[in-house]
């Protein structure tokens, strides 16, 4: 048997026979070669009678990457009005083919399988199967306890309170101040802060009150509208400001977000538990934490300065620590209202923000809130305890140099770009951990819904005047399935508490697998062999009966 000569491969063109195909001319003697081996050519490659094969010297060499369509011999640009994309999944884009004949593949996809769950990454712990515990199925105890403590603090009430029952649309006021002594050193008026619930949306807010403030200029309180445009994760959001006489005087109220169990930097680093008679109770604050504070406050100032405002208040007693090393600027808009007539230029106020940031960092590094009165001592301690980069950063903040090509805060962020990247990486890792915790609760949520359906059906006293409804038909083996999952006993009759068995059975039921199980009645007189798929169908049918009956008028 003759074999095909590999030398003929360059001449064979696998191309569709249509007006858009460009055919390279065969070499001389090509047709004689094919005749010797009895190779049958397509009709469009065979010269017609009286027609000579094309002369290769008269044809333009074809380069599929550079030759324009108009230069191809025998093929004009008019024949290539629409190029065929071989990778297109839209049949309507192919010339000569009706879009209604083929279904578009772009819109075709399998329906989402809501019963399929998989552990999502990142996985930073490689534990063996015997090292895993039941807690791996649920949110971590540390995070759960933290969330529950915050929920408890949010729902806390103050019985027999002498505070006003309602202020505007806020009620259930609870004081949040840790001291009952009046302090007017920052704003010039005594300030108090309360937690309250809004009757409009049912959410909790923080109300900061300026005692004895009398509003003389309506334009001053309207400056709060500008602060509503500040959207930054390191600034406590302000929602409203209004005056009230509910406290027996004229008071100004600022409404902000409420962050339960938050503390100020002053309480955390300079409070009674952290300081003893003006000296540090422990070692100095680690440098990575200081850099984290600097980056977060700089991020807040970037947003504030970008919309034409100035923070004007970067004080440790007004910076909230809402989570581990997570801080937010608070009470920034208050000075814009109180000192509305201040004619200082915006550039001066923004430069003062950086000066206050430098003073704050100097106080934290020296672990002394009054260190500005002992500046040489603070600088000496900074040089001995922290890196040269930290020293240079704080010194620049204390005396910033203006560069006309960019704003001061942009210059500062460029100088600490490395630490900004570190802080960004830390936030992404925290986001990964929280996403992993959330994935665990997503799977648990479907099991709760499934158990709720079973409990709606099992041992229902009466339905449609039928007291035996839950004991007859397919509902009967739902009752047996409940015993199979939750009421297992061992050979000695002791209850078997196996959460893995419960989760496995409910997961198989939710997926509706074909695996079969044996269900035995409590008197051991009835034995049924059913699959999880059949049980799932019975659950859906019975539950839909209840739903339809509940919707009847």
Coordinates of C-alpha atoms in Angstrom, one line a residue:
X1 CA 0.0 0.0 0.0
X2 CA 1.3 3.4 -0.9
X3 CA 2.0 5.9 1.7
X4 CA 1.4 9.7 1.5
X5 CA 4.6 11.6 0.9
X6 CA 5.2 14.1 3.7
X7 CA 6.6 16.5 1.1
X8 CA 3.1 17.0 -0.1
X9 CA 1.8 18.3 3.2
X10 CA 2.8 22.0 2.6
X11 CA 0.6 21.9 -0.5
X12 CA -2.5 20.6 1.1
X13 CA -4.7 23.3 2.4
X14 CA -7.4 22.5 4.9
X15 CA -9.8 25.3 4.1
X16 CA -13.5 25.7 3.6
X17 CA -14.7 26.0 0.0
X18 CA -16.2 29.5 0.0
X19 CA -15.6 32.8 -1.3
X20 CA -13.5 33.9 1.7
X21 CA -10.8 31.2 1.5
X22 CA -7.4 32.2 0.1
X23 CA -5.7 29.3 -1.6
X24 CA -2.0 29.1 -2.1
X25 CA -0.9 27.9 -5.5
X26 CA 0.5 24.4 -5.8
X27 CA 4.1 23.9 -7.0
X28 CA 4.8 22.7 -10.6
X29 CA 4.3 18.9 -10.9
X30 CA 2.0 18.8 -8.0
X31 CA -0.9 17.3 -9.9
X32 CA 1.3 14.6 -11.5
X33 CA 2.5 13.7 -8.0
X34 CA -1.1 13.3 -6.8
X35 CA -2.0 11.1 -9.8
X36 CA 0.8 8.6 -9.0
X37 CA -0.6 8.0 -5.5
X38 CA -4.3 8.2 -6.5
X39 CA -5.0 11.1 -4.2
X40 CA -8.4 12.6 -4.9
X41 CA -8.5 16.4 -4.8
X42 CA -11.5 18.6 -4.0
X43 CA -13.2 19.9 -7.2
X44 CA -12.2 23.5 -6.4
X45 CA -8.4 22.6 -6.5
X46 CA -8.7 20.9 -10.0
X47 CA -8.1 23.2 -13.0
X48 CA -11.0 23.4 -15.4
X49 CA -10.7 22.1 -18.9
X50 CA -8.5 24.4 -20.9
X51 CA -7.3 26.3 -17.8
X52 CA -3.6 26.2 -16.9
X53 CA -2.5 25.9 -13.3
X54 CA -1.6 29.3 -11.9
X55 CA 2.0 30.3 -12.2
X56 CA 3.6 30.7 -8.8
X57 CA 5.8 33.6 -10.0
X58 CA 2.7 35.7 -10.8
X59 CA 1.2 35.3 -7.3
X60 CA 1.9 37.4 -4.3
X61 CA 3.5 35.6 -1.4
X62 CA 1.0 35.3 1.4
X63 CA 1.9 36.1 5.0
X64 CA -1.0 35.5 7.3
X65 CA 0.3 38.0 9.8
X66 CA 1.2 40.9 7.6
X67 CA -0.4 40.6 4.1
X68 CA -3.4 42.9 3.7
X69 CA -6.5 41.3 2.4
X70 CA -6.6 43.5 -0.7
X71 CA -3.2 42.2 -1.8
X72 CA -4.3 38.6 -2.0
X73 CA -4.4 37.3 -5.6
X74 CA -7.9 36.6 -6.7
X75 CA -9.4 37.8 -3.5
X76 CA -10.6 41.4 -3.2
X77 CA -11.4 43.4 -0.1
X78 CA -15.1 43.2 -1.1
X79 CA -15.0 39.5 -0.3
X80 CA -13.9 40.1 3.2
X81 CA -16.4 42.5 4.5
X82 CA -16.9 40.4 7.6
X83 CA -14.0 38.4 9.0
X84 CA -14.9 35.1 10.6
X85 CA -13.8 34.8 14.2
X86 CA -13.2 31.0 14.9
X87 CA -13.3 31.6 18.6
X88 CA -16.6 33.4 18.6
X89 CA -19.4 31.7 20.6
X90 CA -22.1 33.8 18.9
X91 CA -23.5 32.0 15.8
X92 CA -25.1 35.2 14.6
X93 CA -21.7 36.8 13.9
X94 CA -20.9 34.2 11.2
X95 CA -21.8 35.5 7.7
X96 CA -24.5 33.4 5.9
X97 CA -25.7 31.7 9.1
X98 CA -29.0 32.8 10.7
X99 CA -28.7 33.7 14.4
X100 CA -32.0 32.1 15.0
X101 CA -30.8 28.7 13.8
X102 CA -28.2 28.2 16.5
X103 CA -28.6 28.9 20.2
X104 CA -26.1 31.4 21.4
X105 CA -23.5 29.7 23.6
X106 CA -22.8 32.9 25.6
X107 CA -26.2 32.8 27.3
X108 CA -26.1 29.0 28.0
X109 CA -24.8 27.9 31.4
X110 CA -25.7 25.3 34.0
X111 CA -27.9 26.5 36.8
X112 CA -26.1 27.3 40.0
X113 CA -26.1 24.4 42.4
X114 CA -26.9 25.9 45.8
X115 CA -26.4 22.7 47.7
X116 CA -22.7 22.4 46.7
X117 CA -20.2 23.8 49.2
X118 CA -16.5 23.6 49.4
X119 CA -13.9 25.0 51.8
X120 CA -12.5 28.2 50.3
X121 CA -9.0 29.4 50.8
X122 CA -6.6 30.7 51.8
X123 CA -5.7 27.7 54.1
X124 CA -2.9 28.7 56.4
X125 CA -3.1 25.7 58.7
X126 CA -2.3 22.2 57.4
X127 CA -4.1 20.0 60.0
X128 CA -4.5 16.2 59.7
X129 CA -8.0 14.8 59.9
X130 CA -7.6 13.6 63.5
X131 CA -6.5 17.1 64.5
X132 CA -9.6 18.7 63.3
X133 CA -12.4 19.5 65.8
X134 CA -16.1 20.2 65.7
X135 CA -15.3 23.9 65.9
X136 CA -13.9 23.8 62.4
X137 CA -17.5 23.6 61.1
X138 CA -18.4 26.9 62.7
X139 CA -17.1 30.5 63.1
X140 CA -14.2 30.7 65.5
X141 CA -15.0 31.1 69.2
X142 CA -12.8 34.3 69.4
X143 CA -14.7 36.0 66.6
X144 CA -18.1 34.8 67.8
X145 CA -17.5 36.0 71.3
X146 CA -16.3 39.4 70.0
X147 CA -19.4 39.8 67.9
X148 CA -21.7 38.7 70.7
X149 CA -20.1 41.2 73.1
X150 CA -20.6 44.0 70.7
X151 CA -24.2 42.9 70.2
X152 CA -24.7 42.9 74.0
X153 CA -23.2 46.4 74.3
X154 CA -25.5 47.6 71.5
X155 CA -28.6 46.3 73.1
X156 CA -27.7 47.5 76.6
X157 CA -30.3 49.8 78.3
X158 CA -30.3 52.1 81.3
X159 CA -33.2 51.5 83.6
X160 CA -34.6 54.3 85.7
X161 CA -32.7 56.8 83.6
X162 CA -33.1 60.6 84.1
X163 CA -32.1 61.3 80.5
X164 CA -34.8 62.5 78.1
X165 CA -37.1 59.8 76.8
X166 CA -36.8 61.0 73.2
X167 CA -34.7 63.5 71.3
X168 CA -36.0 64.2 67.9
X169 CA -36.5 60.7 66.5
X170 CA -33.9 59.1 68.9
X171 CA -34.9 57.2 72.0
X172 CA -33.4 54.8 74.6
X173 CA -30.4 57.0 75.4
X174 CA -27.5 55.3 77.3
X175 CA -24.4 57.4 78.3
X176 CA -21.1 56.2 76.9
X177 CA -18.8 58.6 78.9
X178 CA -16.4 56.8 81.3
X179 CA -16.3 59.9 83.5
X180 CA -19.1 62.1 84.8
X181 CA -16.8 65.2 85.1
X182 CA -17.3 68.0 82.7
X183 CA -14.5 68.7 80.3
X184 CA -14.5 71.8 78.1
X185 CA -10.8 71.9 77.2
X186 CA -11.2 71.0 73.5
X187 CA -14.4 72.5 72.3
X188 CA -14.9 75.2 74.8
X189 CA -18.2 73.6 75.9
X190 CA -18.8 70.5 78.1
X191 CA -19.5 67.5 75.9
X192 CA -21.3 64.2 76.5
X193 CA -21.8 61.2 74.3
X194 CA -24.8 58.8 74.3
X195 CA -25.9 55.7 72.4
X196 CA -29.5 56.0 71.1
X197 CA -31.8 54.1 68.8
X198 CA -33.5 55.8 65.8
X199 CA -37.2 55.3 65.4
X200 CA -36.9 55.9 61.6
X201 CA -34.7 52.9 60.7
X202 CA -34.3 51.0 64.0
X203 CA -30.5 51.4 64.0
X204 CA -28.2 52.6 66.8
X205 CA -26.2 55.9 66.6
X206 CA -23.9 57.9 68.8
X207 CA -25.1 61.3 69.8
X208 CA -22.4 63.8 70.9
X209 CA -23.9 66.7 72.8
X210 CA -22.4 70.2 73.3
X211 CA -24.0 71.5 76.5
X212 CA -25.1 75.1 76.6
X213 CA -24.3 75.9 73.0
X214 CA -26.5 78.5 71.5
X215 CA -26.6 78.6 67.7
X216 CA -26.3 82.1 66.3
X217 CA -25.6 81.5 62.7
X218 CA -27.6 79.0 60.6
X219 CA -24.8 78.8 58.1
X220 CA -22.5 77.2 60.7
X221 CA -24.6 74.1 61.2
X222 CA -25.0 73.7 57.4
X223 CA -21.3 73.0 57.2
X224 CA -22.1 69.5 58.4
X225 CA -23.5 68.8 55.0
X226 CA -20.0 68.9 53.5
X227 CA -18.8 66.2 56.0
X228 CA -21.6 63.9 54.9
X229 CA -19.6 63.5 51.7
X230 CA -16.6 62.1 53.5
X231 CA -16.5 58.4 52.8
X232 CA -13.4 56.8 54.4
X233 CA -13.0 53.8 56.5
X234 CA -10.8 55.7 59.0
X235 CA -13.3 58.4 59.7
X236 CA -16.5 58.0 61.8
X237 CA -19.4 58.9 59.5
X238 CA -21.5 61.9 60.5
X239 CA -25.2 61.8 59.7
X240 CA -26.8 64.9 61.1
X241 CA -26.6 67.8 63.4
X242 CA -29.4 69.7 65.2
X243 CA -30.2 71.8 68.3
X244 CA -32.5 70.6 71.1
X245 CA -33.8 71.8 74.4
X246 CA -34.7 68.3 75.7
X247 CA -31.9 68.5 78.3
X248 CA -33.2 71.7 79.9
X249 CA -30.8 73.9 78.0
X250 CA -29.8 74.7 74.5
X251 CA -27.6 71.9 73.3
X252 CA -26.1 71.0 69.9
X253 CA -26.3 67.3 68.9
X254 CA -24.1 65.6 66.4
X255 CA -25.3 62.2 65.1
X256 CA -22.5 59.8 64.1
X257 CA -22.1 56.0 63.6
X258 CA -22.0 53.9 66.8
X259 CA -19.1 51.5 67.2
X260 CA -19.8 49.3 70.2
X261 CA -17.0 48.5 72.7
X262 CA -14.7 51.1 71.1
X263 CA -12.1 53.0 73.1
X264 CA -10.2 56.1 72.5
X265 CA -6.4 56.1 71.9
X266 CA -6.1 58.1 75.1
X267 CA -7.9 55.4 77.1
X268 CA -6.0 52.5 75.4
X269 CA -2.5 53.9 75.7
X270 CA -2.7 56.6 78.4
X271 CA -5.5 55.3 80.6
X272 CA -5.3 54.0 84.2
X273 CA -4.6 50.5 83.1
X274 CA -1.7 51.6 80.9
X275 CA 0.0 54.3 82.9
X276 CA 1.2 54.7 86.5
X277 CA 1.9 58.2 87.9
X278 CA 3.0 59.6 84.5
X279 CA 5.3 56.7 83.7
X280 CA 4.8 53.8 81.3
X281 CA 3.4 50.7 82.9
X282 CA 5.1 48.6 80.2
X283 CA 7.4 48.8 77.2
X284 CA 6.9 51.4 74.5
X285 CA 4.4 50.8 71.8
X286 CA 5.8 48.6 69.0
X287 CA 6.8 50.4 65.9
X288 CA 4.6 48.5 63.5
X289 CA 1.6 49.6 65.4
X290 CA 2.7 53.2 65.3
X291 CA 3.2 52.9 61.5
X292 CA -0.3 51.5 61.2
X293 CA -1.7 54.5 63.0
X294 CA 0.2 56.9 60.8
X295 CA -1.0 55.2 57.6
X296 CA -4.6 55.1 58.7
X297 CA -4.7 58.7 59.8
X298 CA -2.9 59.8 56.6
X299 CA -5.6 57.9 54.6
X300 CA -8.3 59.8 56.4
X301 CA -6.6 63.1 55.8
X302 CA -6.1 62.3 52.2
X303 CA -9.9 62.0 51.8
X304 CA -10.7 65.0 54.0
X305 CA -8.2 67.3 52.2
X306 CA -9.3 66.0 48.8
X307 CA -12.8 67.4 49.2
X308 CA -11.7 70.8 50.5
X309 CA -11.9 70.2 54.3
X310 CA -9.6 70.0 57.2
X311 CA -9.8 67.6 60.2
X312 CA -8.8 70.3 62.7
X313 CA -8.9 67.8 65.5
X314 CA -6.4 64.9 65.7
X315 CA -6.4 64.3 69.5
X316 CA -5.9 60.9 71.2
X317 CA -9.2 61.5 73.2
X318 CA -11.1 61.9 69.9
X319 CA -9.6 59.0 67.9
X320 CA -11.6 55.7 68.3
X321 CA -9.9 52.3 68.5
X322 CA -12.8 50.2 67.1
X323 CA -10.8 46.9 66.6
X324 CA -7.3 45.6 67.0
X325 CA -5.1 48.4 65.7
X326 CA -8.1 49.8 63.8
X327 CA -8.6 53.5 64.4
X328 CA -11.1 56.2 63.1
X329 CA -11.0 59.9 63.4
X330 CA -14.0 61.2 65.4
X331 CA -15.7 64.6 66.0
X332 CA -13.9 66.3 63.1
X333 CA -16.9 68.3 62.0
X334 CA -17.6 69.9 65.4
X335 CA -15.0 72.6 65.1
X336 CA -16.3 73.7 61.7
X337 CA -19.6 74.5 63.4
X338 CA -18.3 76.0 66.6
X339 CA -15.5 78.1 65.0
X340 CA -17.4 78.8 61.8
X341 CA -16.3 82.5 61.8
X342 CA -12.7 81.5 61.9
X343 CA -11.1 83.1 58.9
X344 CA -8.0 80.9 58.7
X345 CA -7.2 79.8 55.2
X346 CA -7.8 76.2 54.3
X347 CA -4.1 75.5 53.5
X348 CA -3.1 76.7 57.0
X349 CA -5.7 74.4 58.6
X350 CA -4.6 71.4 56.5
X351 CA -1.0 72.0 57.4
X352 CA -2.0 72.2 61.0
X353 CA -3.5 68.7 60.6
X354 CA -0.1 67.3 59.8
X355 CA 1.4 69.1 62.8
X356 CA -1.2 67.6 65.0
X357 CA -0.5 64.2 63.6
X358 CA 3.2 64.6 64.4
X359 CA 2.4 65.7 67.9
X360 CA 0.1 62.7 68.4
X361 CA 2.8 60.3 67.2
X362 CA 5.4 61.9 69.4
X363 CA 3.1 61.4 72.4
X364 CA 2.5 57.8 71.5
X365 CA 6.2 57.0 70.9
X366 CA 7.1 58.6 74.3
X367 CA 4.1 57.1 76.0
X368 CA 3.3 60.5 77.5
X369 CA 0.3 62.7 76.4
X370 CA 2.0 65.8 77.8
X371 CA 5.4 65.3 76.1
X372 CA 5.0 68.4 74.0
X373 CA 6.0 70.4 77.0
X374 CA 9.3 68.4 77.1
X375 CA 10.1 68.3 73.4
X376 CA 13.9 67.7 73.7
X377 CA 13.3 64.7 75.9
X378 CA 10.7 63.3 73.5
X379 CA 13.1 63.6 70.5
X380 CA 15.9 61.9 72.5
X381 CA 13.6 59.0 73.5
X382 CA 12.4 58.7 69.9
X383 CA 15.9 58.4 68.6
X384 CA 16.8 55.8 71.2
X385 CA 13.7 53.6 70.9
X386 CA 12.6 53.7 67.3
X387 CA 14.2 53.6 63.8
X388 CA 15.7 56.5 62.0
X389 CA 12.8 56.4 59.4
X390 CA 10.3 56.9 62.2
X391 CA 12.3 59.8 63.6
X392 CA 12.6 61.5 60.1
X393 CA 8.8 60.9 59.5
X394 CA 7.8 62.6 62.8
X395 CA 10.3 65.5 62.3
X396 CA 8.8 66.1 58.8
X397 CA 5.3 66.2 60.2
X398 CA 6.3 68.7 62.9
X399 CA 7.7 71.0 60.2
X400 CA 6.3 70.0 56.8
X401 CA 7.9 71.5 53.7
X402 CA 5.5 72.6 51.0
X403 CA 6.1 71.5 47.4
X404 CA 3.9 73.4 45.0
X405 CA 3.7 70.4 42.6
X406 CA 1.5 68.4 45.1
X407 CA -0.3 68.8 48.3
X408 CA 1.3 68.2 51.7
X409 CA -0.6 65.0 52.4
X410 CA 0.3 63.6 49.0
X411 CA 4.0 64.3 49.6
X412 CA 3.7 62.6 53.0
X413 CA 2.1 59.5 51.6
X414 CA 4.8 59.2 48.9
X415 CA 7.4 59.2 51.7
X416 CA 5.7 56.3 53.6
X417 CA 4.6 54.3 50.6
X418 CA 6.4 51.2 51.8
X419 CA 4.3 51.2 55.0
X420 CA 1.2 51.9 53.1
X421 CA 1.8 48.7 51.1
X422 CA 2.4 46.8 54.4
X423 CA -0.9 48.1 55.9
X424 CA -2.7 47.2 52.6
X425 CA -1.4 43.7 52.8
X426 CA -2.5 43.3 56.4
X427 CA -6.0 44.5 55.5
X428 CA -6.2 41.9 52.6
X429 CA -5.1 39.1 54.9
X430 CA -7.7 40.1 57.4
X431 CA -10.3 40.2 54.6
X432 CA -9.2 36.6 53.6
X433 CA -9.7 35.4 57.2
X434 CA -13.1 36.9 57.6
X435 CA -14.1 35.6 54.2
X436 CA -13.2 32.1 55.3
X437 CA -15.2 32.5 58.5
X438 CA -18.1 33.7 56.5
X439 CA -17.9 30.7 54.2
X440 CA -18.4 28.4 57.2
X441 CA -21.6 30.2 58.2
X442 CA -23.0 30.0 54.7
X443 CA -23.0 26.2 54.9
X444 CA -24.4 26.3 58.4
X445 CA -27.2 28.5 57.2
X446 CA -28.5 26.0 54.7
X447 CA -28.6 23.3 57.4
X448 CA -30.6 25.5 59.7
X449 CA -33.2 26.1 56.9
X450 CA -33.4 22.4 56.3
X451 CA -34.0 21.6 60.0
X452 CA -36.6 24.3 60.1
X453 CA -38.5 22.6 57.2
X454 CA -38.4 19.3 59.0
X455 CA -39.7 20.7 62.2
X456 CA -42.6 22.4 60.4
X457 CA -43.6 18.9 59.2
X458 CA -42.7 16.4 61.9
X459 CA -45.3 15.6 64.5
X460 CA -47.6 18.4 63.4
X461 CA -50.7 18.2 65.6
X462 CA -53.2 18.9 62.8
X463 CA -53.3 19.9 59.2
X464 CA -56.5 20.3 57.1
X465 CA -58.5 18.8 60.0
X466 CA -56.4 15.7 59.8
X467 CA -54.7 14.7 63.0
X468 CA -52.7 11.9 61.4
X469 CA -51.3 14.1 58.5
X470 CA -47.7 14.0 59.8
X471 CA -48.0 10.2 60.4
X472 CA -49.2 9.1 57.0
X473 CA -47.9 9.0 53.5
X474 CA -44.4 10.2 52.8
X475 CA -44.5 12.3 56.0
X476 CA -44.1 9.1 58.0
X477 CA -40.6 8.3 56.9
X478 CA -39.7 11.9 57.5
X479 CA -40.4 11.2 61.2
X480 CA -38.2 8.1 61.0
X481 CA -35.5 10.1 59.3
X482 CA -35.6 12.6 62.2
X483 CA -35.0 9.7 64.6
X484 CA -32.2 8.3 62.3
X485 CA -30.4 11.6 62.4
X486 CA -30.9 12.9 66.0
X487 CA -32.0 9.9 68.1
X488 CA -29.3 7.3 67.5
X489 CA -28.4 4.9 70.3
X490 CA -25.5 2.5 70.8
X491 CA -25.6 -1.2 71.6
X492 CA -26.2 -0.4 75.3
X493 CA -29.0 2.0 74.6
X494 CA -27.0 5.1 75.4
X495 CA -27.6 8.2 73.2
X496 CA -25.1 8.8 70.5
X497 CA -24.1 12.5 70.3
X498 CA -22.3 12.6 67.0
X499 CA -22.4 16.0 65.3
X500 CA -20.4 14.7 62.3
X501 CA -23.2 12.2 61.7
X502 CA -25.8 14.9 61.8
X503 CA -24.0 17.2 59.4
X504 CA -23.3 14.4 57.0
X505 CA -26.9 13.3 56.9
X506 CA -28.3 16.8 56.5
X507 CA -25.7 17.5 53.8
X508 CA -26.7 14.4 51.8
X509 CA -30.4 15.3 52.3
X510 CA -29.9 18.8 51.0
X511 CA -28.0 17.5 48.0
X512 CA -30.6 14.7 47.4
X513 CA -28.0 12.0 46.7
X514 CA -29.1 8.5 45.6
X515 CA -27.5 6.8 48.7
X516 CA -29.9 4.6 50.5
X517 CA -30.4 4.2 54.3
X518 CA -32.5 2.0 56.5
X519 CA -35.2 3.7 58.6
X520 CA -36.6 1.7 61.5
X521 CA -39.7 2.7 63.6
X522 CA -39.4 3.1 67.3
X523 CA -41.3 -0.2 68.0
X524 CA -39.0 -1.9 65.4
X525 CA -42.1 -3.2 63.6
X526 CA -41.5 -1.2 60.4
X527 CA -38.3 -1.0 58.3
X528 CA -38.0 1.2 55.3
X529 CA -35.2 1.5 52.8
X530 CA -35.2 4.9 51.1
X531 CA -32.7 7.1 49.5
X532 CA -31.9 10.7 50.5
X533 CA -33.3 11.8 47.1
X534 CA -36.7 10.4 48.1
X535 CA -36.6 12.0 51.5
X536 CA -35.7 15.3 50.0
X537 CA -38.7 15.1 47.5
X538 CA -41.0 14.2 50.4
X539 CA -39.7 17.2 52.4
X540 CA -40.4 19.6 49.5
X541 CA -43.8 18.2 48.8
X542 CA -45.0 18.4 52.4
X543 CA -43.5 21.8 53.0
X544 CA -45.1 23.2 49.8
X545 CA -48.5 21.9 51.1
X546 CA -48.0 24.0 54.3
X547 CA -46.9 27.0 52.3
X548 CA -50.0 26.9 50.0
X549 CA -52.3 26.5 53.0
X550 CA -50.7 29.4 54.7
X551 CA -51.3 31.7 51.8
X552 CA -55.0 31.0 51.6
X553 CA -57.2 34.1 52.4

